[in-house]
mmCIF file of C-alpha atoms and ligand atoms in Angstrom:
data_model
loop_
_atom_site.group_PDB
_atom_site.id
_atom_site.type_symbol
_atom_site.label_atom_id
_atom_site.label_comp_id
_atom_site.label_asym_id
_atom_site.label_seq_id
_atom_site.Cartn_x
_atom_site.Cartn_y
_atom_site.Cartn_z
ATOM 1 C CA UNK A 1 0.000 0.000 0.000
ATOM 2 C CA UNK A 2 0.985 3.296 -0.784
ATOM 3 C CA UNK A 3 2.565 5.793 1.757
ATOM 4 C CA UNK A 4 3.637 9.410 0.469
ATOM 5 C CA UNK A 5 6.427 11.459 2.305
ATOM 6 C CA UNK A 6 6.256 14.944 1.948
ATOM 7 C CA UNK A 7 8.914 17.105 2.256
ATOM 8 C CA UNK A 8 9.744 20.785 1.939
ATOM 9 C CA UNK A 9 12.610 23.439 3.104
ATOM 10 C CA UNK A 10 10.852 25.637 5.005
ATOM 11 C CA UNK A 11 7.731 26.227 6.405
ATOM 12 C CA UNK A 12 6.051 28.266 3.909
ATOM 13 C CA UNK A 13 6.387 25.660 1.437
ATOM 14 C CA UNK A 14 4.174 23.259 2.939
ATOM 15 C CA UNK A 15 2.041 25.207 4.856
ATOM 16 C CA UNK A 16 -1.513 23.962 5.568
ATOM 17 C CA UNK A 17 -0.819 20.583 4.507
ATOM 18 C CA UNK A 18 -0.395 18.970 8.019
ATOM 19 C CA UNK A 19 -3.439 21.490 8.918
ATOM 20 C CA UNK A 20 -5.309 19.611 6.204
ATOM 21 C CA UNK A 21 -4.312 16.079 7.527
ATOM 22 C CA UNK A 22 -6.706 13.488 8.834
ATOM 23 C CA UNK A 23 -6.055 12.059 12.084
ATOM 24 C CA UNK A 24 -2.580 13.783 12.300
ATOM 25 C CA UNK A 25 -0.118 11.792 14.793
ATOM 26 C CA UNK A 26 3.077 13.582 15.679
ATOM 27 C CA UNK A 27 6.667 12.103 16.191
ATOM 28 C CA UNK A 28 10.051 13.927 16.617
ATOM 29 C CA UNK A 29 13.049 12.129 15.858
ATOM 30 C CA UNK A 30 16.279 13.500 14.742
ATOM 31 C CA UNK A 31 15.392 17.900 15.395
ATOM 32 C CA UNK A 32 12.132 17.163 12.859
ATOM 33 C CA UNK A 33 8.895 16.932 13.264
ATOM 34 C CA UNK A 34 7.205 14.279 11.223
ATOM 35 C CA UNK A 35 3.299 14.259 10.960
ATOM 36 C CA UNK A 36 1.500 10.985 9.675
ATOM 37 C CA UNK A 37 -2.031 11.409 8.523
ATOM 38 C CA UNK A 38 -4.603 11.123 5.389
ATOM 39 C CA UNK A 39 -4.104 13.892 2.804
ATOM 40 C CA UNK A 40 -7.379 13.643 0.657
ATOM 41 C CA UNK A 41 -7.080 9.699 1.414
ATOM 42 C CA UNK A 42 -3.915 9.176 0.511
ATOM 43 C CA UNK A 43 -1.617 8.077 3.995
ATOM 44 C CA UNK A 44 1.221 10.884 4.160
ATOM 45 C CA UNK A 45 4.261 11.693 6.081
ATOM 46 C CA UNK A 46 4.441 15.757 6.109
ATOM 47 C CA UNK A 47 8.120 16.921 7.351
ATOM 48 C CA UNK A 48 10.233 19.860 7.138
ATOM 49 C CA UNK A 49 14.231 19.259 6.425
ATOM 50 C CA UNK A 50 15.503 22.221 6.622
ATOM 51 C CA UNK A 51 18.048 23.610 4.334
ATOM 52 C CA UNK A 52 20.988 21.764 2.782
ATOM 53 C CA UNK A 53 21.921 18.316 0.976
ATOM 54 C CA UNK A 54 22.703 16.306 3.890
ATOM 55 C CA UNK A 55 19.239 17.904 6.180
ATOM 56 C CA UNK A 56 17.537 16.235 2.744
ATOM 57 C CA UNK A 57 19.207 13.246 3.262
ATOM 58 C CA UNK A 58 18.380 12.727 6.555
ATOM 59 C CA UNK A 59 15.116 13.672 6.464
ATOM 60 C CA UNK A 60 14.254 10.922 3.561
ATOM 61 C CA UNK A 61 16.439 8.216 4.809
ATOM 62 C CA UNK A 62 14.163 8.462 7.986
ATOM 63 C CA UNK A 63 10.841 8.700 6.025
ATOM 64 C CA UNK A 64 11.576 5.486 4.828
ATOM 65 C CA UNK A 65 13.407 4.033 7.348
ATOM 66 C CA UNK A 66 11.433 4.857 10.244
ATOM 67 C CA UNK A 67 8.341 5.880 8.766
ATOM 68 C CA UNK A 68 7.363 3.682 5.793
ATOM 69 C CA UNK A 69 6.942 5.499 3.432
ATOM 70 C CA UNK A 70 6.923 3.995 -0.288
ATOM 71 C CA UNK A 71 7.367 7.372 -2.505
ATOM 72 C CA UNK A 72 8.530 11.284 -1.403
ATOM 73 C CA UNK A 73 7.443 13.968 -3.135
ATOM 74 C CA UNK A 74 9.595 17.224 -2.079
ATOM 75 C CA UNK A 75 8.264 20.461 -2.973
ATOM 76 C CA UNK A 76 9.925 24.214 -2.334
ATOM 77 C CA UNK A 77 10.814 27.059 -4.311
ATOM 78 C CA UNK A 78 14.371 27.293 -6.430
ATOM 79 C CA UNK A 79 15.999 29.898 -8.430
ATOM 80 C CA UNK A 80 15.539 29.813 -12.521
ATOM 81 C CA UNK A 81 18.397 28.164 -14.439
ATOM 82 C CA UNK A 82 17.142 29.196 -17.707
ATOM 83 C CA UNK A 83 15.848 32.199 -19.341
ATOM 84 C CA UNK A 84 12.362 30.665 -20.664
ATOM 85 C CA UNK A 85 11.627 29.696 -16.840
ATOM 86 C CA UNK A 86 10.417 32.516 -15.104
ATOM 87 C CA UNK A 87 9.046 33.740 -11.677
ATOM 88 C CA UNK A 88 5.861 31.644 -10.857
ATOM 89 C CA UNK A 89 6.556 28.871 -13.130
ATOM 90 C CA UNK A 90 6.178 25.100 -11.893
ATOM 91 C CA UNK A 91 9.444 22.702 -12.495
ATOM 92 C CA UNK A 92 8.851 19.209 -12.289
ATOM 93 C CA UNK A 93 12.345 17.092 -12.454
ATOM 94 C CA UNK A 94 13.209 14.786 -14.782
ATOM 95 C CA UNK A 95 16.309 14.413 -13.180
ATOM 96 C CA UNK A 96 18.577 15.777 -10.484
ATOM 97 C CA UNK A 97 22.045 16.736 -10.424
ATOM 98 C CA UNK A 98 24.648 17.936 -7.643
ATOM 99 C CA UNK A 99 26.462 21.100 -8.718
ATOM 100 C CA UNK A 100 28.846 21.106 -6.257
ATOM 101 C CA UNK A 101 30.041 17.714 -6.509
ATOM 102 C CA UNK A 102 33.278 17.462 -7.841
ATOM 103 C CA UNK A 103 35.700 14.271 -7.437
ATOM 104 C CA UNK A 104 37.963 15.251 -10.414
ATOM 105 C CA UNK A 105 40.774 13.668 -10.745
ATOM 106 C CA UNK A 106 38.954 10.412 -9.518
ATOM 107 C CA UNK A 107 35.390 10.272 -10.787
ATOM 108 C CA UNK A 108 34.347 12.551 -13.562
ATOM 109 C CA UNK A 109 32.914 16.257 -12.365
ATOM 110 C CA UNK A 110 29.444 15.713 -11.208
ATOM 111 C CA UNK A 111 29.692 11.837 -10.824
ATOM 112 C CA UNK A 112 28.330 10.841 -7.574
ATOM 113 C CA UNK A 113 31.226 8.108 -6.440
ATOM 114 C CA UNK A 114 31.048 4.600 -6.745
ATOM 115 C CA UNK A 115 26.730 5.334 -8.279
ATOM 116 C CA UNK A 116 28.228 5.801 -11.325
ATOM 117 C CA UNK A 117 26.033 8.352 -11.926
ATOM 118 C CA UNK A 118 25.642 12.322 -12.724
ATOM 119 C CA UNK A 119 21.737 12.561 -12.825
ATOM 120 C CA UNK A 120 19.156 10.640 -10.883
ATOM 121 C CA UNK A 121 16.173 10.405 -12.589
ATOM 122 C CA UNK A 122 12.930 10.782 -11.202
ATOM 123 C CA UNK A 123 10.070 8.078 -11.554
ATOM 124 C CA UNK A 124 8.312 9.016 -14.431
ATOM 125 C CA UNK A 125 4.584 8.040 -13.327
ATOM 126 C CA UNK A 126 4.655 10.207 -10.163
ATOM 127 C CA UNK A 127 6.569 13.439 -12.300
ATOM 128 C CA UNK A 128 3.613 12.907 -14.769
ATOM 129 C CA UNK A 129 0.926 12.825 -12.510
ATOM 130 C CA UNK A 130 2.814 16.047 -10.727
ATOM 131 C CA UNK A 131 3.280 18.059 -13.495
ATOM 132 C CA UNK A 132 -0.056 17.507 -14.812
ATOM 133 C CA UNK A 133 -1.520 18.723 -11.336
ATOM 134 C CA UNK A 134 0.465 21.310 -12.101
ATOM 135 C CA UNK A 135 -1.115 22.414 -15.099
ATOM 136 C CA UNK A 136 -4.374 22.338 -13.490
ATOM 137 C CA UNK A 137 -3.565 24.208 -10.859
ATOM 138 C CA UNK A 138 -2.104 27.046 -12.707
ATOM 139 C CA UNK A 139 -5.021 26.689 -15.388
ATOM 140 C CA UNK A 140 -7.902 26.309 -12.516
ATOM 141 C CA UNK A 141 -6.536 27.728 -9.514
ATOM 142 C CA UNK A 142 -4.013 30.377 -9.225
ATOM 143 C CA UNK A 143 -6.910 33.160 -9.140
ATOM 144 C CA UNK A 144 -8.625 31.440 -6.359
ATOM 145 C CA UNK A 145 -5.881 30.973 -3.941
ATOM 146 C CA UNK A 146 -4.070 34.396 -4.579
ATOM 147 C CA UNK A 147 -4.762 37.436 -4.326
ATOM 148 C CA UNK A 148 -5.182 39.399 -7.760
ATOM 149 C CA UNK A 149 -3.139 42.215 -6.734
ATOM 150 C CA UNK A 150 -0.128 39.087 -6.080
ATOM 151 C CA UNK A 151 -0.860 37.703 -9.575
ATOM 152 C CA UNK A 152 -0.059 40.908 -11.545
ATOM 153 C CA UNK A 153 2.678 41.977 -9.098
ATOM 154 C CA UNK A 154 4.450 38.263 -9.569
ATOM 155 C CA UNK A 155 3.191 38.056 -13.167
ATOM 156 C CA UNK A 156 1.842 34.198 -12.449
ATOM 157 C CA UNK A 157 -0.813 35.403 -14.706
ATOM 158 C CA UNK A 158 1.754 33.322 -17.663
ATOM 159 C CA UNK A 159 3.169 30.921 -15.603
ATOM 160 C CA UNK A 160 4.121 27.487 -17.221
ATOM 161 C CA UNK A 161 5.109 24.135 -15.965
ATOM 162 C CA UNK A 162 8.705 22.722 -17.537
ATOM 163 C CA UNK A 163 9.919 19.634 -16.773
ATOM 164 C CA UNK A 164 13.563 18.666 -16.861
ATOM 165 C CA UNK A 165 16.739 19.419 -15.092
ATOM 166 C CA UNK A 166 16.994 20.277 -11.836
ATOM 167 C CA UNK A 167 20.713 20.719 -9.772
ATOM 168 C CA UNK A 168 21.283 21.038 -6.151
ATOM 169 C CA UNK A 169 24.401 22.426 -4.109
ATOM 170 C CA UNK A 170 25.006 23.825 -0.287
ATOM 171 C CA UNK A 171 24.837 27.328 -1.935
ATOM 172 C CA UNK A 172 22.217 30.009 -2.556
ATOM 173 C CA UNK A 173 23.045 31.273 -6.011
ATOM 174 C CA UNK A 174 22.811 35.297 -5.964
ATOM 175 C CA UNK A 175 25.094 35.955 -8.770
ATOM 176 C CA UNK A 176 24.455 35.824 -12.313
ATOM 177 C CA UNK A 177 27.883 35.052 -12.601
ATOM 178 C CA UNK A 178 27.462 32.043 -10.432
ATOM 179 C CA UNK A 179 24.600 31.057 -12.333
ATOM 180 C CA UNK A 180 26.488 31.789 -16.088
ATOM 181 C CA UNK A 181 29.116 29.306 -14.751
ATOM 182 C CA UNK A 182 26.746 26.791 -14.021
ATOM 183 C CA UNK A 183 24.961 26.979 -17.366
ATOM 184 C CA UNK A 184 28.058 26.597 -19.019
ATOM 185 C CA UNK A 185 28.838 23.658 -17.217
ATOM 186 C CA UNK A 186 25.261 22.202 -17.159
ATOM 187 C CA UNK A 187 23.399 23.832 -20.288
ATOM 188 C CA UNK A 188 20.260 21.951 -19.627
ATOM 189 C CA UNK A 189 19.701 23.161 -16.565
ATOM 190 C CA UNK A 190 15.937 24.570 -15.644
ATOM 191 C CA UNK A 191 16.441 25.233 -11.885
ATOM 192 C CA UNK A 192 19.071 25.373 -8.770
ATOM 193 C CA UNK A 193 17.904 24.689 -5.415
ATOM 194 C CA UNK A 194 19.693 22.962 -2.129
ATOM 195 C CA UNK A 195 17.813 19.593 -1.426
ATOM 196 C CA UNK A 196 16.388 17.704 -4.800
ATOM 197 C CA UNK A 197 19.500 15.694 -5.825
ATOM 198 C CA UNK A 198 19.868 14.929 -2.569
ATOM 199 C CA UNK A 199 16.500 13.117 -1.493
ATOM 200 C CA UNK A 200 17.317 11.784 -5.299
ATOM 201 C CA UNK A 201 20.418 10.003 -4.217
ATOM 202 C CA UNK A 202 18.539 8.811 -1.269
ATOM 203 C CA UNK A 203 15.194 7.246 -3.015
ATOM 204 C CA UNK A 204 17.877 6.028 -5.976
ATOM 205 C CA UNK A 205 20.285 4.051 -3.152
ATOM 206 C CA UNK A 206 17.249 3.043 -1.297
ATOM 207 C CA UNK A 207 14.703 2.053 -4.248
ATOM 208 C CA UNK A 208 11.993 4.377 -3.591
ATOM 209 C CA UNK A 209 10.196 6.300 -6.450
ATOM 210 C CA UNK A 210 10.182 9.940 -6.052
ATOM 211 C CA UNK A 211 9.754 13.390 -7.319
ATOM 212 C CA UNK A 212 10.710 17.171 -7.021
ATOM 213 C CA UNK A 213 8.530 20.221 -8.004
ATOM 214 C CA UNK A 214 9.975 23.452 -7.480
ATOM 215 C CA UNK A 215 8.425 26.975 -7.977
ATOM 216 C CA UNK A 216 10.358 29.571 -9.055
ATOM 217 C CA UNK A 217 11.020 32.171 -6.671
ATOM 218 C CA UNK A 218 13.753 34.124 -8.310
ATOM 219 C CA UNK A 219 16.672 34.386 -11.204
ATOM 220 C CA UNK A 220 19.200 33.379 -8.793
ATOM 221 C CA UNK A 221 20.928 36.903 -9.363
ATOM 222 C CA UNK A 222 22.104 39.199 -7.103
ATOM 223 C CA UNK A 223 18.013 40.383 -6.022
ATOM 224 C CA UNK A 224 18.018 36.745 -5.293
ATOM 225 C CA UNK A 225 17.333 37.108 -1.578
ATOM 226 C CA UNK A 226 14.691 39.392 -2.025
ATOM 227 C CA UNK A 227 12.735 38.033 -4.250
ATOM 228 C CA UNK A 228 13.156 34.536 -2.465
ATOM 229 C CA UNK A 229 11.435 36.299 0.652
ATOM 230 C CA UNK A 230 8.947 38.226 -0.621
ATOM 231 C CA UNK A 231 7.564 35.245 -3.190
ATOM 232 C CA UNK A 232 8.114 32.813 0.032
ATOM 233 C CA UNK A 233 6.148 34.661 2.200
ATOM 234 C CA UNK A 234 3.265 35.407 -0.587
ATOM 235 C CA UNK A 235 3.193 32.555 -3.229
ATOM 236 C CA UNK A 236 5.118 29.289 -2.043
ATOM 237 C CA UNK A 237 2.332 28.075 0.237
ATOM 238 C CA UNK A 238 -0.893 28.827 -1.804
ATOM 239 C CA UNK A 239 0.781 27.084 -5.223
ATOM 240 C CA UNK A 240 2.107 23.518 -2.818
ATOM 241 C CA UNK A 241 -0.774 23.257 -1.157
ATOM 242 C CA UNK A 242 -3.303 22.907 -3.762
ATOM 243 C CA UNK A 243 -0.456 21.212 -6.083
ATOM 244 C CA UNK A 244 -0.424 18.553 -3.191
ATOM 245 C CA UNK A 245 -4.502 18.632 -3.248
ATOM 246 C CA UNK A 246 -4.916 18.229 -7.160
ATOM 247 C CA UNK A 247 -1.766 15.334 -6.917
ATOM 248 C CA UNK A 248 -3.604 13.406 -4.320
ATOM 249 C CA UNK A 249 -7.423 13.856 -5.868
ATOM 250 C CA UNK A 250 -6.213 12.365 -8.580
HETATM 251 N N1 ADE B 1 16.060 28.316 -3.726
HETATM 252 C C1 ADE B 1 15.363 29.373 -4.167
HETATM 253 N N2 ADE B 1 16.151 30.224 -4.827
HETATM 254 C C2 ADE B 1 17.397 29.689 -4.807
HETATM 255 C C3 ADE B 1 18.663 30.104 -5.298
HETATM 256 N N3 ADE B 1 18.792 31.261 -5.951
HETATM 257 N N4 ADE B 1 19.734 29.305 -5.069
HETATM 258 C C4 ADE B 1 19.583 28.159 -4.391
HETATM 259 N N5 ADE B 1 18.430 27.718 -3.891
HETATM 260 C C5 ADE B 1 17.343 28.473 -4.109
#
């Protein structure tokens, strides 16, 4: 039987999702809270992992370790990696990479060691049935949940789903020429963010389907920061909330 793990970053990005649990049961293991419940029928685990590849890590080894669960879903914001993904738009990974990892001269740049891999792919079924909830949220939804004045101020009235590339690395990218570099490097990159390909190398080591959606908060320039607050504090929750709710009605 199917048991989802949920996982975001921060609070904001899965706000009123353990609110919206049935029969919520709390447990705190490890400096997280994990909440077990029904989400529109569908057993969950909602936790938070904080920031970082290694809180990821932890946080999904110990959703399935500890609490069962047979698929993770993480959802947060990221910064764009590309110029057609903008502000408000929905990524949904076909695969995850870690930016920063880099065993040159032994492994190949990128190559996690001794997985013999660069990318971790997510499971296909679950990143369809995402990004499709996706689209009907964004088609159906966005002008219920936010306010109008947000929509025209965060121009979500054109927001798009992509699907593709997502990397991960212990940095917040405020540069643009940070983020130049990293294009270079990875040129089919949509998004950068500081968990995914983490929780990736986790569900690919342990056998667990999973996969990330990401909002985009910002161009992961130097008004980074900014924008990363003030979307955070006004979008994230509304869009992975009823993401979450169209994913599970399904
Ligand atoms: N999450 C949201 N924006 C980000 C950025 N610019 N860099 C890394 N992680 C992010």
């Amino acid at each position: 039987k199917m048991r989802l793990g949920i996982i975001s970053a921060l609070h904001e990005e899965q706000q009123g999702l353990v609110e919206a649990m049935q029969g919520p049961q709390r447990r705190s293991h490890g400096m997280r809270d994990y909440t077990l419940g029904t989400l529109w029928n569908i057993d969950a685990v909602c936790v938070l992992s904080r920031l970082g590849k290694v809180a990821a890590a932890m946080t999904a080894s110990i959703l399935v370790e500890k609490y069962g669960v047979t698929h993770i879903v993480f959802t947060g914001v990221a910064g764009s990696g590309d110029k057609h993904v903008k502000v408000g738009d929905i990524v949904v990974a076909e695969a995850l990479l870690q930016h920063d990892m880099d065993a040159r001269p032994l492994f190949p740049r990128f190559e996690v060691p001794l997985t013999g891999l660069q990318r971790f792919a997510t499971d296909l079924e679950l990143s369809t049935q995402l990004a499709a909830a996706a689209e009907d949220f964004l088609r159906d939804d966005v002008s219920s949940v936010l306010k109008a004045a947000d929509i025209v101020a965060f121009g979500l009235q054109h927001a798009q789903v992509h699907r593709g590339l997502i990397a991960s690395g212990d940095q917040f990218i405020s540069s643009a020429a940070h983020l130049h570099q990293l294009k270079v490097d990875i040129p089919d990159l949509l998004a950068v963010e500081m968990e995914g390909a983490a929780v990736a190398q986790v569900c690919f080591e342990l056998g667990v389907p999973f996969t990330v959606m990401r909002t985009i908060s910002d161009n992961a320039n130097e008004k980074a920061a900014v924008d990363f607050m003030r979307f955070v504090q006004t979008v994230a929750s509304p869009y992975a909330f009823t993401v979450i709710q169209q994913l599970c009605q399904r």
